[in-house]
Amino acid sequence: MKFQSNKPIIIKIKDKIISRETFTMIAGPCTIENYEDLLSIAKHLKKMGINFLRAGAYKMRTSPYNFQGLGERGLQILQKVADETKMISISEIISSEDVEIMSKFVDIMQVGTRNMHNYRLLAKLGKVKNPIILKRGMSSTIEEWLFAAEHILEAGNPNVILCERGIRTFEDYTRNTLDISAICAVKELSNLPIIVDPSHSSGRRKMIKSLSWAAVAAGANGLLIETHFDPQKTVCDSKQTIDYKILEEILAPIEKLKEIWK
Ligand code: PEP
Ligand code: MN
């Protein structure tokens, strides 16, 4: 099988480039709670040199009794905050019905782990221009994940970024098991940028720093980390959300770690 993703992929979004040659730092709260909090987080991230703001408006919660996100109102807040802070916005798309509206509100759409196999959704995302972050299905092989990316590419959108977010194993100390070797495999098999989400991989705040560094040392082209000014207070995924201090510690040696690959 010859993957289309073998071609060099250079994704241009506003004045930024995402590729195998660049490093993309993405941060933000798991979910949009209100305008004031999101603006405050965005301003802080921007000051730290981060240009990509990720926050969920539609949440795929395991339990229907948990907060499901602010929906369209959340998208409006995200758009306003991203405009005001000149950041690139990212949010998760959970249904084909929302492709049109989301493509207007956000710069980059994320397909979550639970939707990696939703091929109708992927094909629809092949018809928009927005870059797509495609998370690995929690029980998917690397080949299944690359084929999922092909569904988007084949339908006409070359702007796909893969995101390793941990897979289901017998281990239950962590929320999932971060598959570091997936970074190496993807680099061998395709040319798509590959980023890592240490937050959903571990579900544990204390591990985010080490996993982030491990991912960058293994050659990841970026990180996606859930961050909030007061992680304990967040309505969603608070146990894995980090504060600014940890984020700063993570960022400190990143330039040096990236050097390994020069
Ligand atoms: C998320 O990024 O907030 C999320 C729900 O991630 P995943 O699809 O990896 O569980
Ligand atoms: Mn989350």
Short mmCIF file of C-alpha atoms in Angstrom, two decimals, residues 58-223:
data_model
loop_
_atom_site.label_atom_id
_atom_site.label_comp_id
_atom_site.label_asym_id
_atom_site.label_seq_id
_atom_site.Cartn_x
_atom_site.Cartn_y
_atom_site.Cartn_z
CA TYR A 58 -18.49 19.79 21.97
CA LYS A 59 -17.25 17.13 24.35
CA MET A 60 -17.33 13.38 23.81
CA ARG A 61 -17.85 12.39 27.45
CA THR A 62 -17.97 8.74 28.40
CA SER A 63 -20.87 9.47 30.75
CA PRO A 64 -23.94 11.32 29.44
CA TYR A 65 -24.30 12.81 32.94
CA ASN A 66 -21.06 14.77 32.62
CA PHE A 67 -20.73 18.27 31.14
CA GLN A 68 -21.14 18.01 27.35
CA GLY A 69 -19.67 21.41 26.40
CA LEU A 70 -21.17 24.80 25.54
CA GLY A 71 -21.73 23.89 21.89
CA GLU A 72 -22.14 26.77 19.45
CA ARG A 73 -21.92 29.34 22.25
CA GLY A 74 -18.51 27.85 23.08
CA LEU A 75 -17.39 28.19 19.47
CA GLN A 76 -18.36 31.86 19.50
CA ILE A 77 -16.33 32.42 22.65
CA LEU A 78 -13.33 30.59 21.19
CA GLN A 79 -13.47 32.60 17.98
CA LYS A 80 -13.67 35.90 19.87
CA VAL A 81 -10.79 34.99 22.17
CA ALA A 82 -8.60 33.72 19.31
CA ASP A 83 -9.27 36.94 17.37
CA GLU A 84 -8.48 39.14 20.33
CA THR A 85 -5.26 37.35 21.17
CA LYS A 86 -4.26 36.63 17.55
CA MET A 87 -4.03 32.92 18.24
CA ILE A 88 -4.89 29.94 16.08
CA SER A 89 -7.96 28.15 17.40
CA ILE A 90 -8.49 24.41 17.62
CA SER A 91 -11.61 22.56 18.73
CA GLU A 92 -13.00 19.06 18.44
CA ILE A 93 -15.61 18.15 15.86
CA ILE A 94 -17.84 15.30 16.99
CA SER A 95 -20.40 15.03 14.21
CA SER A 96 -20.61 15.44 10.42
CA GLU A 97 -23.56 17.77 11.01
CA ASP A 98 -21.21 20.34 12.53
CA VAL A 99 -18.56 20.46 9.78
CA GLU A 100 -19.90 23.58 8.11
CA ILE A 101 -20.40 25.63 11.24
CA MET A 102 -17.10 24.58 12.79
CA SER A 103 -15.14 25.29 9.64
CA LYS A 104 -16.27 28.91 9.98
CA PHE A 105 -15.63 29.27 13.70
CA VAL A 106 -12.29 27.50 14.20
CA ASP A 107 -8.98 27.40 12.37
CA ILE A 108 -8.12 23.75 13.01
CA MET A 109 -10.57 20.93 13.71
CA GLN A 110 -9.69 18.00 15.92
CA VAL A 111 -11.08 14.51 15.44
CA GLY A 112 -11.06 12.76 18.79
CA THR A 113 -10.09 9.20 19.55
CA ARG A 114 -13.73 8.03 19.55
CA ASN A 115 -14.30 9.29 16.03
CA MET A 116 -11.16 8.08 14.28
CA HIS A 117 -13.21 5.30 12.68
CA ASN A 118 -16.06 7.59 11.62
CA TYR A 119 -15.19 7.46 7.92
CA ARG A 120 -18.19 9.53 6.81
CA LEU A 121 -17.01 12.32 9.08
CA LEU A 122 -13.43 11.97 7.82
CA ALA A 123 -14.54 12.12 4.19
CA LYS A 124 -16.52 15.27 4.96
CA LEU A 125 -13.43 16.81 6.54
CA GLY A 126 -11.67 16.11 3.26
CA LYS A 127 -13.91 18.73 1.68
CA VAL A 128 -12.89 21.64 3.91
CA LYS A 129 -9.69 23.67 3.91
CA ASN A 130 -9.12 23.70 7.66
CA PRO A 131 -6.22 21.57 8.87
CA ILE A 132 -7.37 18.51 10.79
CA ILE A 133 -5.75 17.04 13.89
CA LEU A 134 -6.53 13.33 13.74
CA LYS A 135 -6.17 11.60 17.08
CA ARG A 136 -5.33 7.93 17.15
CA GLY A 137 -8.23 5.65 18.06
CA MET A 138 -7.64 4.28 21.55
CA SER A 139 -7.66 0.71 20.21
CA SER A 140 -6.33 1.37 16.72
CA THR A 141 -3.22 0.03 15.12
CA ILE A 142 -0.85 2.46 13.47
CA GLU A 143 -1.97 1.19 10.07
CA GLU A 144 -5.66 1.80 10.87
CA TRP A 145 -4.77 5.30 12.01
CA LEU A 146 -2.83 6.04 8.81
CA PHE A 147 -5.72 4.70 6.73
CA ALA A 148 -8.07 6.99 8.66
CA ALA A 149 -5.81 9.89 7.64
CA GLU A 150 -6.00 8.66 4.05
CA HIS A 151 -9.81 9.04 4.18
CA ILE A 152 -9.31 12.78 4.69
CA LEU A 153 -6.45 13.09 2.18
CA GLU A 154 -8.24 11.07 -0.48
CA ALA A 155 -11.33 13.28 -0.14
CA GLY A 156 -9.21 16.33 -0.93
CA ASN A 157 -7.77 17.84 2.25
CA PRO A 158 -3.97 17.36 2.48
CA ASN A 159 -3.70 19.22 5.79
CA VAL A 160 -3.68 16.40 8.31
CA ILE A 161 -1.75 16.33 11.58
CA LEU A 162 -1.59 13.02 13.45
CA CYS A 163 -1.88 13.02 17.24
CA GLU A 164 -0.79 10.11 19.43
CA ARG A 165 -2.94 10.27 22.59
CA GLY A 166 -2.30 6.90 24.19
CA ILE A 167 -3.85 3.53 23.58
CA ARG A 168 -5.78 1.04 25.71
CA THR A 169 -3.60 -1.63 27.26
CA PHE A 170 -3.99 -3.87 30.33
CA GLU A 171 -2.38 -1.12 32.41
CA ASP A 172 -4.91 0.92 34.34
CA TYR A 173 -2.65 3.03 36.54
CA THR A 174 -2.65 5.52 33.71
CA ARG A 175 -5.71 6.53 31.71
CA ASN A 176 -4.07 5.16 28.54
CA THR A 177 -0.56 4.05 27.58
CA LEU A 178 1.47 6.55 25.57
CA ASP A 179 2.85 4.70 22.55
CA ILE A 180 6.16 6.45 21.99
CA SER A 181 7.10 3.97 19.28
CA ALA A 182 4.13 5.23 17.24
CA ILE A 183 6.08 8.47 16.68
CA CYS A 184 8.96 6.52 15.12
CA ALA A 185 6.61 4.31 13.09
CA VAL A 186 4.66 7.25 11.70
CA LYS A 187 7.91 8.93 10.71
CA GLU A 188 8.93 5.83 8.80
CA LEU A 189 5.58 5.29 7.11
CA SER A 190 4.31 8.75 6.28
CA ASN A 191 5.20 12.40 5.95
CA LEU A 192 2.40 13.80 8.05
CA PRO A 193 3.36 15.87 11.09
CA ILE A 194 2.95 13.88 14.30
CA ILE A 195 2.17 15.53 17.62
CA VAL A 196 1.64 14.00 21.06
CA ASP A 197 -1.03 14.58 23.69
CA PRO A 198 0.48 13.58 27.05
CA SER A 199 -2.67 14.73 28.91
CA HIS A 200 -5.11 12.07 27.68
CA SER A 201 -2.25 9.55 27.41
CA SER A 202 -1.66 9.52 31.13
CA GLY A 203 -4.61 11.22 32.80
CA ARG A 204 -2.12 12.25 35.49
CA ARG A 205 -0.80 15.77 36.01
CA LYS A 206 2.47 14.59 37.54
CA MET A 207 3.43 12.67 34.42
CA ILE A 208 2.83 15.37 31.81
CA LYS A 209 6.32 16.85 32.03
CA SER A 210 8.22 13.58 31.57
CA LEU A 211 5.93 12.34 28.84
CA SER A 212 6.21 15.63 26.96
CA TRP A 213 9.98 15.52 27.06
CA ALA A 214 10.01 11.85 26.06
CA ALA A 215 7.77 12.64 23.08
CA VAL A 216 9.97 15.51 21.91
CA ALA A 217 13.12 13.43 22.37
CA ALA A 218 11.51 10.71 20.24
CA GLY A 219 10.94 13.24 17.46
CA ALA A 220 7.38 14.51 17.93
CA ASN A 221 6.57 17.61 15.86
CA GLY A 222 4.50 19.14 18.60
CA LEU A 223 2.61 18.75 21.85
#
